[in-house]
PDB file of C-alpha atoms and ligand atoms in Angstrom:
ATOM      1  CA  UNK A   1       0.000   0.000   0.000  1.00 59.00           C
ATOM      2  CA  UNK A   2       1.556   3.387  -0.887  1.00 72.00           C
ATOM      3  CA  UNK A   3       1.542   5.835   2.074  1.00 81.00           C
ATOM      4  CA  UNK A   4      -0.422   9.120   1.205  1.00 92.00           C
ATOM      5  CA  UNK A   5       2.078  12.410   1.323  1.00 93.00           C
ATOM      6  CA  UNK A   6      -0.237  14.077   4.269  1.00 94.00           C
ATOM      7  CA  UNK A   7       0.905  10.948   6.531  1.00 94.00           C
ATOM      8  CA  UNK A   8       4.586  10.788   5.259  1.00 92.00           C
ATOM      9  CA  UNK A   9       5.724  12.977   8.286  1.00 94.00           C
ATOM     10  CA  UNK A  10       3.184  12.245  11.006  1.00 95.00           C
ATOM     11  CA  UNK A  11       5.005  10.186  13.081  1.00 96.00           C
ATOM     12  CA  UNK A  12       7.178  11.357  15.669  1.00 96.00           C
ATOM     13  CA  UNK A  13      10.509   8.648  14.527  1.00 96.00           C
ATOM     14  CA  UNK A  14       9.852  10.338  11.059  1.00 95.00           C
ATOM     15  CA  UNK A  15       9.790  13.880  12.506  1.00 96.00           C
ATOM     16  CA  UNK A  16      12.943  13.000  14.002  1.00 96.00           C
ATOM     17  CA  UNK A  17      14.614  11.494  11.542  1.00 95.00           C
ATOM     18  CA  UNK A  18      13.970  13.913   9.385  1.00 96.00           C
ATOM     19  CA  UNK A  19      15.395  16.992  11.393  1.00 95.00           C
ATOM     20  CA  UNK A  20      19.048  14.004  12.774  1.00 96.00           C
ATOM     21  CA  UNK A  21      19.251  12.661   9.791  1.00 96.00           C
ATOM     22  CA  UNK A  22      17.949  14.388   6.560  1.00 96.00           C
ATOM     23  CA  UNK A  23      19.659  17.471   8.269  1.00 97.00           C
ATOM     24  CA  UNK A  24      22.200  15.846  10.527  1.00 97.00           C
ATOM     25  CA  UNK A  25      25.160  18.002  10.448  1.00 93.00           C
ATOM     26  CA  UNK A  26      27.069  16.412   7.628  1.00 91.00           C
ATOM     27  CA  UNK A  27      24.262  15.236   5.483  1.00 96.00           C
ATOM     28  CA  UNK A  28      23.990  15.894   1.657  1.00 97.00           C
ATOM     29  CA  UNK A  29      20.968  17.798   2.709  1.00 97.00           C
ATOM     30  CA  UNK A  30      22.400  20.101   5.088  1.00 98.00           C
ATOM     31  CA  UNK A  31      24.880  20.839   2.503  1.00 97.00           C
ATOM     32  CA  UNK A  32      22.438  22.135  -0.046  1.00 98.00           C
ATOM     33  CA  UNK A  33      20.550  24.190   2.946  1.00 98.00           C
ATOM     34  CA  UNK A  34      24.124  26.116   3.289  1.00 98.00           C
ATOM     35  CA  UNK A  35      23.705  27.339   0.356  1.00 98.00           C
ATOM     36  CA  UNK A  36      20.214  27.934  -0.331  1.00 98.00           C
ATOM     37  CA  UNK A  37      19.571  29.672   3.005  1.00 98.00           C
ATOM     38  CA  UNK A  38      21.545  33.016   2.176  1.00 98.00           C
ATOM     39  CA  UNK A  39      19.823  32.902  -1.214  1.00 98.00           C
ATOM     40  CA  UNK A  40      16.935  32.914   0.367  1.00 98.00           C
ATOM     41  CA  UNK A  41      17.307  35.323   3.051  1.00 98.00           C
ATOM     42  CA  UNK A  42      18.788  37.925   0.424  1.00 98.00           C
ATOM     43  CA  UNK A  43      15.737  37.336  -1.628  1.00 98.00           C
ATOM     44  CA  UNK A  44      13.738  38.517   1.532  1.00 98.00           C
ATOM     45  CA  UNK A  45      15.876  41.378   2.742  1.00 98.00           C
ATOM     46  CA  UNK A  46      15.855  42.683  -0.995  1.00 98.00           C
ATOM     47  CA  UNK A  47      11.748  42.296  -0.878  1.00 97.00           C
ATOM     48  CA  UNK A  48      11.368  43.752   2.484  1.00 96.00           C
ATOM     49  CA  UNK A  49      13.678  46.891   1.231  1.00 96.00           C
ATOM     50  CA  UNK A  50      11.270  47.483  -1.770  1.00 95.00           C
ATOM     51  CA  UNK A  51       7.831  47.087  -0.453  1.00 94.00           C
ATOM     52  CA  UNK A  52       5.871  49.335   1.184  1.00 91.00           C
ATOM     53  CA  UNK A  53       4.514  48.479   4.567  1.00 93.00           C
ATOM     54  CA  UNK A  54       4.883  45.470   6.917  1.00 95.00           C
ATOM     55  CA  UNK A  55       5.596  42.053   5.196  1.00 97.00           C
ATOM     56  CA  UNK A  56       3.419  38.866   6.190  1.00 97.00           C
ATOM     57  CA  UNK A  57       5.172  35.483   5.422  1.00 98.00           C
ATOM     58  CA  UNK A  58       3.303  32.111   5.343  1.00 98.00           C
ATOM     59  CA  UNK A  59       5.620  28.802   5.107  1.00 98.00           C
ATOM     60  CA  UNK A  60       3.251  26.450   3.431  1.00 98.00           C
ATOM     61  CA  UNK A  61       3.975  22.465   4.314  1.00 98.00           C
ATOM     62  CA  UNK A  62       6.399  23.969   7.509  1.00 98.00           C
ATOM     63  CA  UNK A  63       7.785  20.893   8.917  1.00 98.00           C
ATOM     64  CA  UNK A  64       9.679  21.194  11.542  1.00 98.00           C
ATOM     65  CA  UNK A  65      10.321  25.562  11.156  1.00 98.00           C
ATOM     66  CA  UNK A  66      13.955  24.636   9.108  1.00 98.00           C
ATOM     67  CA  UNK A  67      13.003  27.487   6.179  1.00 98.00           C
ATOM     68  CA  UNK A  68      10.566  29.751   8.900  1.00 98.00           C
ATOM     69  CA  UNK A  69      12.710  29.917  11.477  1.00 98.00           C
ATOM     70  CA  UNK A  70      15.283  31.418   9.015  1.00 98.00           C
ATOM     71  CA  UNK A  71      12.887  33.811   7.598  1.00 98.00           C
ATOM     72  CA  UNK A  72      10.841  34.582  10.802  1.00 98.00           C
ATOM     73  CA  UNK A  73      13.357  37.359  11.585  1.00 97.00           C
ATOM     74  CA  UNK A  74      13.354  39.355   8.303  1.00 98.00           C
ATOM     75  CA  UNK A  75       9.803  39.938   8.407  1.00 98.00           C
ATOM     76  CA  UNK A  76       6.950  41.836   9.847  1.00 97.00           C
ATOM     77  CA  UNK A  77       4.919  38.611  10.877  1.00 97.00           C
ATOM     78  CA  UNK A  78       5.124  34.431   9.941  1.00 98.00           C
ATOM     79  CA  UNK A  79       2.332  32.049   9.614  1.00 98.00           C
ATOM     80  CA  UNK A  80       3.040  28.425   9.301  1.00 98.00           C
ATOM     81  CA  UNK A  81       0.745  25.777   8.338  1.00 98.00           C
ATOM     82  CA  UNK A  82       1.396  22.197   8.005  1.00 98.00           C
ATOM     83  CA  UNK A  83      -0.758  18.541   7.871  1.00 98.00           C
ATOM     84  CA  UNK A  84       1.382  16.952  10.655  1.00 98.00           C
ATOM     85  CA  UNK A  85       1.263  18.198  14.095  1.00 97.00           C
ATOM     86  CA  UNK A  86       4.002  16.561  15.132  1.00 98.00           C
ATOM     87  CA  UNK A  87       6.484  18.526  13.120  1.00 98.00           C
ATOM     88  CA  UNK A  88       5.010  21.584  13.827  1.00 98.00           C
ATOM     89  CA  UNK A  89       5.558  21.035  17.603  1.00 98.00           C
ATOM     90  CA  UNK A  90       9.006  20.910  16.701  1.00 98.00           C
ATOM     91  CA  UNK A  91       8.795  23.947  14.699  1.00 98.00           C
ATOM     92  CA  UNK A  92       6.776  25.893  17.530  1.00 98.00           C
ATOM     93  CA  UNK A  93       9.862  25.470  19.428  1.00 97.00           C
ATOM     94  CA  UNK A  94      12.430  27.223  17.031  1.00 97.00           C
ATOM     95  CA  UNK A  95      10.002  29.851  15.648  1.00 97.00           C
ATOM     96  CA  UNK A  96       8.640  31.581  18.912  1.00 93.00           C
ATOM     97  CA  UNK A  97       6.441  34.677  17.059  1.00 95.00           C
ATOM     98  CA  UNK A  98       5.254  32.050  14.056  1.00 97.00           C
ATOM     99  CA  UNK A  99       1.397  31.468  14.262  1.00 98.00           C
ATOM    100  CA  UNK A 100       1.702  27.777  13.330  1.00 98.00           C
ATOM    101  CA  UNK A 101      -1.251  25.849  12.189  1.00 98.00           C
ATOM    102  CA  UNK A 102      -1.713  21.888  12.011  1.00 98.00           C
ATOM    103  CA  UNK A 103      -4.123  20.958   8.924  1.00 98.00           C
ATOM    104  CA  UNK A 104      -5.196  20.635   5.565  1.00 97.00           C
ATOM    105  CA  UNK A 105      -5.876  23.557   3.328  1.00 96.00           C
ATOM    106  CA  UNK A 106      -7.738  21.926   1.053  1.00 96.00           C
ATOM    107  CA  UNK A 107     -10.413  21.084   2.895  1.00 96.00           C
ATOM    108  CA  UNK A 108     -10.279  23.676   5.702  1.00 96.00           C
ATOM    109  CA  UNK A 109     -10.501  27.333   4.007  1.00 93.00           C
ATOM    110  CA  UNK A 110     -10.065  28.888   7.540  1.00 95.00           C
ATOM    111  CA  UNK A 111      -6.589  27.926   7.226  1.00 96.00           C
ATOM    112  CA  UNK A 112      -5.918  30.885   4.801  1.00 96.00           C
ATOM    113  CA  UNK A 113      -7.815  33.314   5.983  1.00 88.00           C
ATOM    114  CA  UNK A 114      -5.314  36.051   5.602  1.00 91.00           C
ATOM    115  CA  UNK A 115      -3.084  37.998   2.236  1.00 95.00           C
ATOM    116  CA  UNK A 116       0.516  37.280   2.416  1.00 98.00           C
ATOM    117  CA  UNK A 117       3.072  39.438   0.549  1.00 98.00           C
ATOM    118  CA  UNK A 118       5.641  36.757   0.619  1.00 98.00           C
ATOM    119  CA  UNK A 119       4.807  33.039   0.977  1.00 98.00           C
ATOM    120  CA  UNK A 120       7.610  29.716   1.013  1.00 98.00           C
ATOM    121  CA  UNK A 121       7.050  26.209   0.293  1.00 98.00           C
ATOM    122  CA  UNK A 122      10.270  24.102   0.385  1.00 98.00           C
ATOM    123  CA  UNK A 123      10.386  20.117  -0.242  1.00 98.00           C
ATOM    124  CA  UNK A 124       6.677  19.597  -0.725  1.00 98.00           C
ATOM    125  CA  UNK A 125       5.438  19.737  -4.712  1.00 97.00           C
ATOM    126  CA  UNK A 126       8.350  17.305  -5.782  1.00 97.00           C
ATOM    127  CA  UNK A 127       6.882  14.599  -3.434  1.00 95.00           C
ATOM    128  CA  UNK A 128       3.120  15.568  -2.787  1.00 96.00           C
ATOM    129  CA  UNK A 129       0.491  13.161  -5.198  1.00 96.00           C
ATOM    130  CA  UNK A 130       0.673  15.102  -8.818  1.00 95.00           C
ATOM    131  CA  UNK A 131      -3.277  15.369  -8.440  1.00 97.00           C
ATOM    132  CA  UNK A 132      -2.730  17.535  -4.954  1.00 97.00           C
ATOM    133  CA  UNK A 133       0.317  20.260  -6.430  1.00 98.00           C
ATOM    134  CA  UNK A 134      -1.906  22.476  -9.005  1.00 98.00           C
ATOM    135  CA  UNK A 135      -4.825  22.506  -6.216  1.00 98.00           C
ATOM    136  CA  UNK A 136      -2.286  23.634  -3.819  1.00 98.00           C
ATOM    137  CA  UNK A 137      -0.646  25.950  -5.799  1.00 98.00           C
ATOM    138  CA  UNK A 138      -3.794  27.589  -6.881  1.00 98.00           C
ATOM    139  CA  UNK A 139      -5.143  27.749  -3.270  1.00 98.00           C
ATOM    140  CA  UNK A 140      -1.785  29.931  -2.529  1.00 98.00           C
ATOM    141  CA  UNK A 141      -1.886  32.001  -5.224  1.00 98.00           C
ATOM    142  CA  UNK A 142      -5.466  33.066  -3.853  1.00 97.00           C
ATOM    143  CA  UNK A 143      -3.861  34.320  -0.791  1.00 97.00           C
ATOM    144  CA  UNK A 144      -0.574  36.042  -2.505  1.00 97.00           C
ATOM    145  CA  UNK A 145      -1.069  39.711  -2.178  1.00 94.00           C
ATOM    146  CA  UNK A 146      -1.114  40.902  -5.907  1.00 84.00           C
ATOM    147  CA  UNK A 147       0.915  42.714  -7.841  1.00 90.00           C
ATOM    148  CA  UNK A 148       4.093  42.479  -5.710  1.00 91.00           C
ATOM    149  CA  UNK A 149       4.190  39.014  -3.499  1.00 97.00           C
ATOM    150  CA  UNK A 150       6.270  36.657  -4.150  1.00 98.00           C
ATOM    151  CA  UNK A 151       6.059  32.768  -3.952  1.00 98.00           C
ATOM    152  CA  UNK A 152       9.336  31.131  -2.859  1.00 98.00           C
ATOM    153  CA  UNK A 153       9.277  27.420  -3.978  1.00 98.00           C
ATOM    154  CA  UNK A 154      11.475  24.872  -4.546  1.00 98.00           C
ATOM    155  CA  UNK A 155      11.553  21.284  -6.541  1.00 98.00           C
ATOM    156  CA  UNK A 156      14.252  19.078  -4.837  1.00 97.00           C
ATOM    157  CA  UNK A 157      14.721  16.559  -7.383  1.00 97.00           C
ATOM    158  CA  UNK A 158      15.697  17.712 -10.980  1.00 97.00           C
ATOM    159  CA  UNK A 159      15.061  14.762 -12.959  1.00 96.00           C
ATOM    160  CA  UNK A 160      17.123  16.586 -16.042  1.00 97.00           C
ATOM    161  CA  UNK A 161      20.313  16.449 -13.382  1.00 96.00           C
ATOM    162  CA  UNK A 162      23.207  14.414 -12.334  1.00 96.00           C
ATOM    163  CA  UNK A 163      21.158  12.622  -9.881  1.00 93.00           C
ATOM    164  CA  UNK A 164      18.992  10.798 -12.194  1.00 93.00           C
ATOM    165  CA  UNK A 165      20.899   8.083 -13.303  1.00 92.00           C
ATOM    166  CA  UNK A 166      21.393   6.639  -9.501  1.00 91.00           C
ATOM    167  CA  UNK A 167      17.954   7.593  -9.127  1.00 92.00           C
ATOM    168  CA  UNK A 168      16.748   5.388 -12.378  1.00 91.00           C
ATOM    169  CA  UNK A 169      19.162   2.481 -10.589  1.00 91.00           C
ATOM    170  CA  UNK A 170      17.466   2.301  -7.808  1.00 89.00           C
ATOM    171  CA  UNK A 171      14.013   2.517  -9.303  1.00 88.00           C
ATOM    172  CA  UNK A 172      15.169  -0.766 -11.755  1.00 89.00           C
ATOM    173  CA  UNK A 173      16.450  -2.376  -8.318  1.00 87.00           C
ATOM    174  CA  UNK A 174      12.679  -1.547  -6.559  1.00 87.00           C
ATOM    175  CA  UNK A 175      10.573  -2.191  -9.725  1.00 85.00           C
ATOM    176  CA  UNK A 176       7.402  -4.160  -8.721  1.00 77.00           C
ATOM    177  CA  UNK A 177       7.618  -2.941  -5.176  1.00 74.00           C
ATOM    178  CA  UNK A 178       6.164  -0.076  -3.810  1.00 71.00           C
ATOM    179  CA  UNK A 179       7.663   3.560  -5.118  1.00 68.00           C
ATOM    180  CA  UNK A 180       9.606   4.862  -2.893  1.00 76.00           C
ATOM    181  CA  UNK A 181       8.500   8.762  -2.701  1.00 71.00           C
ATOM    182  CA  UNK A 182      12.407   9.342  -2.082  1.00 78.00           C
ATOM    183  CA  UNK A 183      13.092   8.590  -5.932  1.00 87.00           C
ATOM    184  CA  UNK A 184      10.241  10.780  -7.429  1.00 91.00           C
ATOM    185  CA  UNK A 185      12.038  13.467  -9.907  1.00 96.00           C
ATOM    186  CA  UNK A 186      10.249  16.033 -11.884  1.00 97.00           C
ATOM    187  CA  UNK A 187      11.944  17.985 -15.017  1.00 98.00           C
ATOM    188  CA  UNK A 188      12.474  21.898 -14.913  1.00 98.00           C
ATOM    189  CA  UNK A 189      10.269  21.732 -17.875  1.00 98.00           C
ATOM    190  CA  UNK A 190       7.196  20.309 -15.388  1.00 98.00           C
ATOM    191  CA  UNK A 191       8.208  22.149 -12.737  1.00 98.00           C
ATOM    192  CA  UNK A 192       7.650  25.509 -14.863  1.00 98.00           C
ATOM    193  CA  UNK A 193       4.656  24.569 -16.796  1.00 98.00           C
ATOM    194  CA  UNK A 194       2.972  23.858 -13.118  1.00 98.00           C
ATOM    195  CA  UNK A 195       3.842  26.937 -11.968  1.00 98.00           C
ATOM    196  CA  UNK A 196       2.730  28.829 -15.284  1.00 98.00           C
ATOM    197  CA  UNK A 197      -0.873  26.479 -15.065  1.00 98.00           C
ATOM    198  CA  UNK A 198      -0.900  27.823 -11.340  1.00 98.00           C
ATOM    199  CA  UNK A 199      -1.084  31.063 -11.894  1.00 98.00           C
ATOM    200  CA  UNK A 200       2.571  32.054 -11.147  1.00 98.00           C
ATOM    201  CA  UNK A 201       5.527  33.577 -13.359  1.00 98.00           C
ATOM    202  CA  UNK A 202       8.869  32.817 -12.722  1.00 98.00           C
ATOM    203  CA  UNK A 203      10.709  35.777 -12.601  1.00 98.00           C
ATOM    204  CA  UNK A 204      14.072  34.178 -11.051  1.00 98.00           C
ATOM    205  CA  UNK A 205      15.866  30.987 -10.747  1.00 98.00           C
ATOM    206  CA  UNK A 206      18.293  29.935  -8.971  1.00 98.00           C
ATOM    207  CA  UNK A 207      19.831  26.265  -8.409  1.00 98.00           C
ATOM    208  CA  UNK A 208      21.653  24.487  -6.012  1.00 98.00           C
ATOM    209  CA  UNK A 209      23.747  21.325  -6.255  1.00 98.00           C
ATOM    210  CA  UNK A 210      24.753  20.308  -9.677  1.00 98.00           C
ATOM    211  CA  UNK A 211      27.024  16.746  -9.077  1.00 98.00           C
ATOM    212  CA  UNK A 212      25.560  13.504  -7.846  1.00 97.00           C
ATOM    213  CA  UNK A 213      24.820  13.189  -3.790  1.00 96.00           C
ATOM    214  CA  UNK A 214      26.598   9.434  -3.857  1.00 95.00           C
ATOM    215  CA  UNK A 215      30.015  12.057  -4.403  1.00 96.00           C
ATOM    216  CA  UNK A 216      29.402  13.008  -0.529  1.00 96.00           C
ATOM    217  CA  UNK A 217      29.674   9.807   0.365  1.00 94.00           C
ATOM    218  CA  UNK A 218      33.361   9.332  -1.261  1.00 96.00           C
ATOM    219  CA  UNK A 219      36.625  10.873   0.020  1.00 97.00           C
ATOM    220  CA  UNK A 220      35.414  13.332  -2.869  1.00 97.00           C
ATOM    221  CA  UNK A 221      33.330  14.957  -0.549  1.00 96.00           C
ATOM    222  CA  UNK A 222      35.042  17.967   0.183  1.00 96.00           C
ATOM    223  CA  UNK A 223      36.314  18.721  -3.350  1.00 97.00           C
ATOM    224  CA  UNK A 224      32.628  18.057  -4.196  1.00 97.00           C
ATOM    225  CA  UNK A 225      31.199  20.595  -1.665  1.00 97.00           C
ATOM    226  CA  UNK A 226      33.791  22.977  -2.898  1.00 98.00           C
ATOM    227  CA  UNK A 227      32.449  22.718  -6.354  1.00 98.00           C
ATOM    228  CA  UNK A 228      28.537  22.489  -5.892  1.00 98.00           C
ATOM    229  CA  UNK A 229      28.948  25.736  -3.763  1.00 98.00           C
ATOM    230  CA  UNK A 230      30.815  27.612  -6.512  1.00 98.00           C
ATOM    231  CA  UNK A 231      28.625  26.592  -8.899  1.00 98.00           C
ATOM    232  CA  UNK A 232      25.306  27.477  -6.897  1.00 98.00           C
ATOM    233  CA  UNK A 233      22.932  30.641  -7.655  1.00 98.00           C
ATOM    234  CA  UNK A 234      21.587  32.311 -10.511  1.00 98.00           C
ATOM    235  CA  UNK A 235      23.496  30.884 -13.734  1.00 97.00           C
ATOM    236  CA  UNK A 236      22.824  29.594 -17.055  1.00 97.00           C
ATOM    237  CA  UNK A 237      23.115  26.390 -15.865  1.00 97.00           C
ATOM    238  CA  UNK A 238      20.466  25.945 -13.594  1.00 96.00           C
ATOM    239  CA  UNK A 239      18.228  23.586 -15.445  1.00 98.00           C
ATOM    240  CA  UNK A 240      21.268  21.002 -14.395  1.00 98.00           C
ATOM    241  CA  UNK A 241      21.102  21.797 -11.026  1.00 98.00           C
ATOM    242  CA  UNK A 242      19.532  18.772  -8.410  1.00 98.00           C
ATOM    243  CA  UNK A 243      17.450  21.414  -6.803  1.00 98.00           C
ATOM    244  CA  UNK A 244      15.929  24.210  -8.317  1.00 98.00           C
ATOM    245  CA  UNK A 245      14.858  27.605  -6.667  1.00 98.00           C
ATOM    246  CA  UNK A 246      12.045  29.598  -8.406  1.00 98.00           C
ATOM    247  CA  UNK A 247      10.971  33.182  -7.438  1.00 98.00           C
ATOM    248  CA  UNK A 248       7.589  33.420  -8.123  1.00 98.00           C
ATOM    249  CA  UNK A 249       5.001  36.566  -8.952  1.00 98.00           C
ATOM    250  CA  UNK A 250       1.291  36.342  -8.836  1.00 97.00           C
ATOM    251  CA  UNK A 251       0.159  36.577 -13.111  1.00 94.00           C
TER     252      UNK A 251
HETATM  253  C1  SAM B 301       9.865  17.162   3.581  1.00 56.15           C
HETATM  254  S1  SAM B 301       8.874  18.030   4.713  1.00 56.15           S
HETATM  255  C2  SAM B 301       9.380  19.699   4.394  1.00 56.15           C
HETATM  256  C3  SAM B 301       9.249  20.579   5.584  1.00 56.15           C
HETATM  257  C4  SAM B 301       9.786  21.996   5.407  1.00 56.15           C
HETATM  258  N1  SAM B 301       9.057  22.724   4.376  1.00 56.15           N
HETATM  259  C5  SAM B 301      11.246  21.952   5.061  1.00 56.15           C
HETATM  260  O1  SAM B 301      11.600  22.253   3.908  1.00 56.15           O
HETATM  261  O2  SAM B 301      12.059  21.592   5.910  1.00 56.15           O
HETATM  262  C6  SAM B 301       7.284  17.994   3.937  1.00 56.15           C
HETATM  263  C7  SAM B 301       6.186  18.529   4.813  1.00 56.15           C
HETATM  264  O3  SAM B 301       4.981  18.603   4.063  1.00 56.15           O
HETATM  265  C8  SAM B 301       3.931  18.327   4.943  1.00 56.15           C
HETATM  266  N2  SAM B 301       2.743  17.998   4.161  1.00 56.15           N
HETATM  267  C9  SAM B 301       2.493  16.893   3.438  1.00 56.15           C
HETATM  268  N3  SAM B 301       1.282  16.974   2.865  1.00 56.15           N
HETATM  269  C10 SAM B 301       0.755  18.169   3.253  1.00 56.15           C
HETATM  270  C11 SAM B 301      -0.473  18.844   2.999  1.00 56.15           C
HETATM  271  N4  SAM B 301      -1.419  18.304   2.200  1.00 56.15           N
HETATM  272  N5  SAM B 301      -0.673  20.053   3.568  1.00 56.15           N
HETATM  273  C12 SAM B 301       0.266  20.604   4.369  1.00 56.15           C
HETATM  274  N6  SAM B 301       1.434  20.016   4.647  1.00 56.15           N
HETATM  275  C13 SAM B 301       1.685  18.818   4.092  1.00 56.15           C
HETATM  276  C14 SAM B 301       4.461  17.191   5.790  1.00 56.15           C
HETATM  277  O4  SAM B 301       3.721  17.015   6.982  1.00 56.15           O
HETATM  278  C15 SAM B 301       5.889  17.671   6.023  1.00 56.15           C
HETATM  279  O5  SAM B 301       6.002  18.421   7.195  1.00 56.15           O
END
C-alpha cells in the first residue's frame, strides 16, 4: 500500500529522523541548505527593502520551522501551516512569534484566511500526489497579495540532473515494489509549466547542487562541496542543477 504524502511525516521517529538525519550536520541535505539559506534570506531582505509596509510570510507544508525559522526574523509577521502536528511542535519550538497551524488547506478554508506578501514552500510539490500540487498551488496564489508578493518554492529533485541516473538504478532495483517517494524526480520543464498552469511567473531561478549526492559519500566529498557551492545561484546552468529555486510573482 503506498503511504499518502499528508501521513509521510506524522510520526514522531519520522519527525525525528527527518530533522538528525535528513539534516544531521554532515548530510547531503544540510549541505544544499548552506547554500540555499543566504539565497533565500537575500531574496527577503531585498523584498522587504522594496515594499511598502509590513511584510506577512506564510511557510506552506512547515515541517519542523527549518526554512521559517530562518525567515521569521526578516519579516513583519510568519504564519506556518502544516498537515502533521508533530512537526510543527518541533517547529513551535524554534520559531517563537510564528502562528503555526496543524491541517489541511484543502479542505479547511479557515486555514488561509489572511493575504501574504511573501509566501515559502520548500520540499513539498516534488513529493506531494501530482493530483494535490496544481490545487495547492492555486489555493496559494489566492492568498498572494497581488501585484508584488512573491512565492518562494522549490523542486528538490531535478530529474534533467546528475542525480537521475542513480535515481533510475534504484528505481530498476525496486521495480514491482512499492515507489519509494524518495526517488520521485520532476523535469524543470514540469516544474515551470505547473507553476505557469498555477497562476505564477517565474521571474528568477536559482539552483543548487549540480554533481551527484553518492560524491558526498566518497573521500570526494570535500572537493565536491567545494564545487557544488561555486557553482550554486543564478546561472545559465540551472536547469542542471539537483534542486531548483524559483521566485515566483502572482500573473
Ligand atoms: C519534507 S517536509 C518539508 C518541511 C519543510 N518545508 C522543510 O523544507 O524543511 C514535507 C512537509 O509537508 C507536509 N505535508 C504533506 N502533505 C501536506 C499537505 N497536504 N498540507 C500541508 N502540509 C503537508 C508534511 O507534513 C511535512 O512536514
Amino acid at each position: 500500500m503506498t503511504t499518502r504524502y499528508a501521513d509521510r511525516f506524522q510520526q514522531k521517529t519520522d519527525v525525528s529522523n527527518y530533522d538528525a538525519a535528513e539534516y544531521g550536520a554532515e548530510s547531503y541535505s544540510s549541505r544544499i541548505w548552506q547554500l540555499q539559506r543566504p539565497v533565500l534570506e537575500q531574496i527577503v531582505k531585498d523584498f522587504r527593502a522594496a515594499h511598502s509596509g509590513p511584510a506577512r510570510l506564510l511557510d506552506f507544508a512547515c515541517g519542523t520551522g527549518r526554512v521559517l525559522s530562518a525567515l521569521e526574523p526578516l519579516v513583519d509577521a510568519t504564519d506556518g501551516v502544516d498537515i502533521s502536528e508533530n512537526m510543527v511542535a518541533v517547529a513551535r519550538g524554534k520559531c517563537p512569534k510564528a502562528r503555526l497551524r496543524v491541517g489541511d488547506v484543502l479542505a479547511q478554508p479557515e486555514l488561509l484566511a489572511r493575504e501574504y506578501d511573501l509566501i515559502s514552500c520548500f520540499r513539498f510539490l516534488l513529493n506531494v500526489e501530482p493530483e494535490l500540487r496544481g490545487r495547492v498551488l492555486r489555493k496559494l496564489r489566492e492568498v498572494l497579495r497581488t501585484p508584488d508578493g512573491l512565492l518562494l518554492v522549490n523542486v528538490h529533485g531535478n530529474a534533467r540532473s546528475l542525480r537521475h541516473p542513480a535515481i533510475a538504478w534504484r528505481r530498476w532495483r525496486q521495480r514491482g515494489g512499492q515507489t519509494d517517494v524518495m526517488l520521485n524526480e520532476m523535469s524543470p520543464g514540469a516544474a515551470k509549466r505547473l507553476l505557469a498552469e498555477s497562476g505564477f511567473e517565474i521571474v528568477r531561478q536559482f539552483g543548487f547542487g549540480m554533481l551527484p549526492p553518492t560524491l558526498y559519500r566518497t573521500p570526494l566529498r570535500r572537493a565536491a562541496a567545494a564545487l557544488d557551492g561555486a557553482l550554486a545561484g543564478e546561472h545559465f546552468w540551472n536547469d542542471g542543477a539537483i534542486d531548483l529555486l524559483f521566485v515566483c510573482r502572482p500573473r
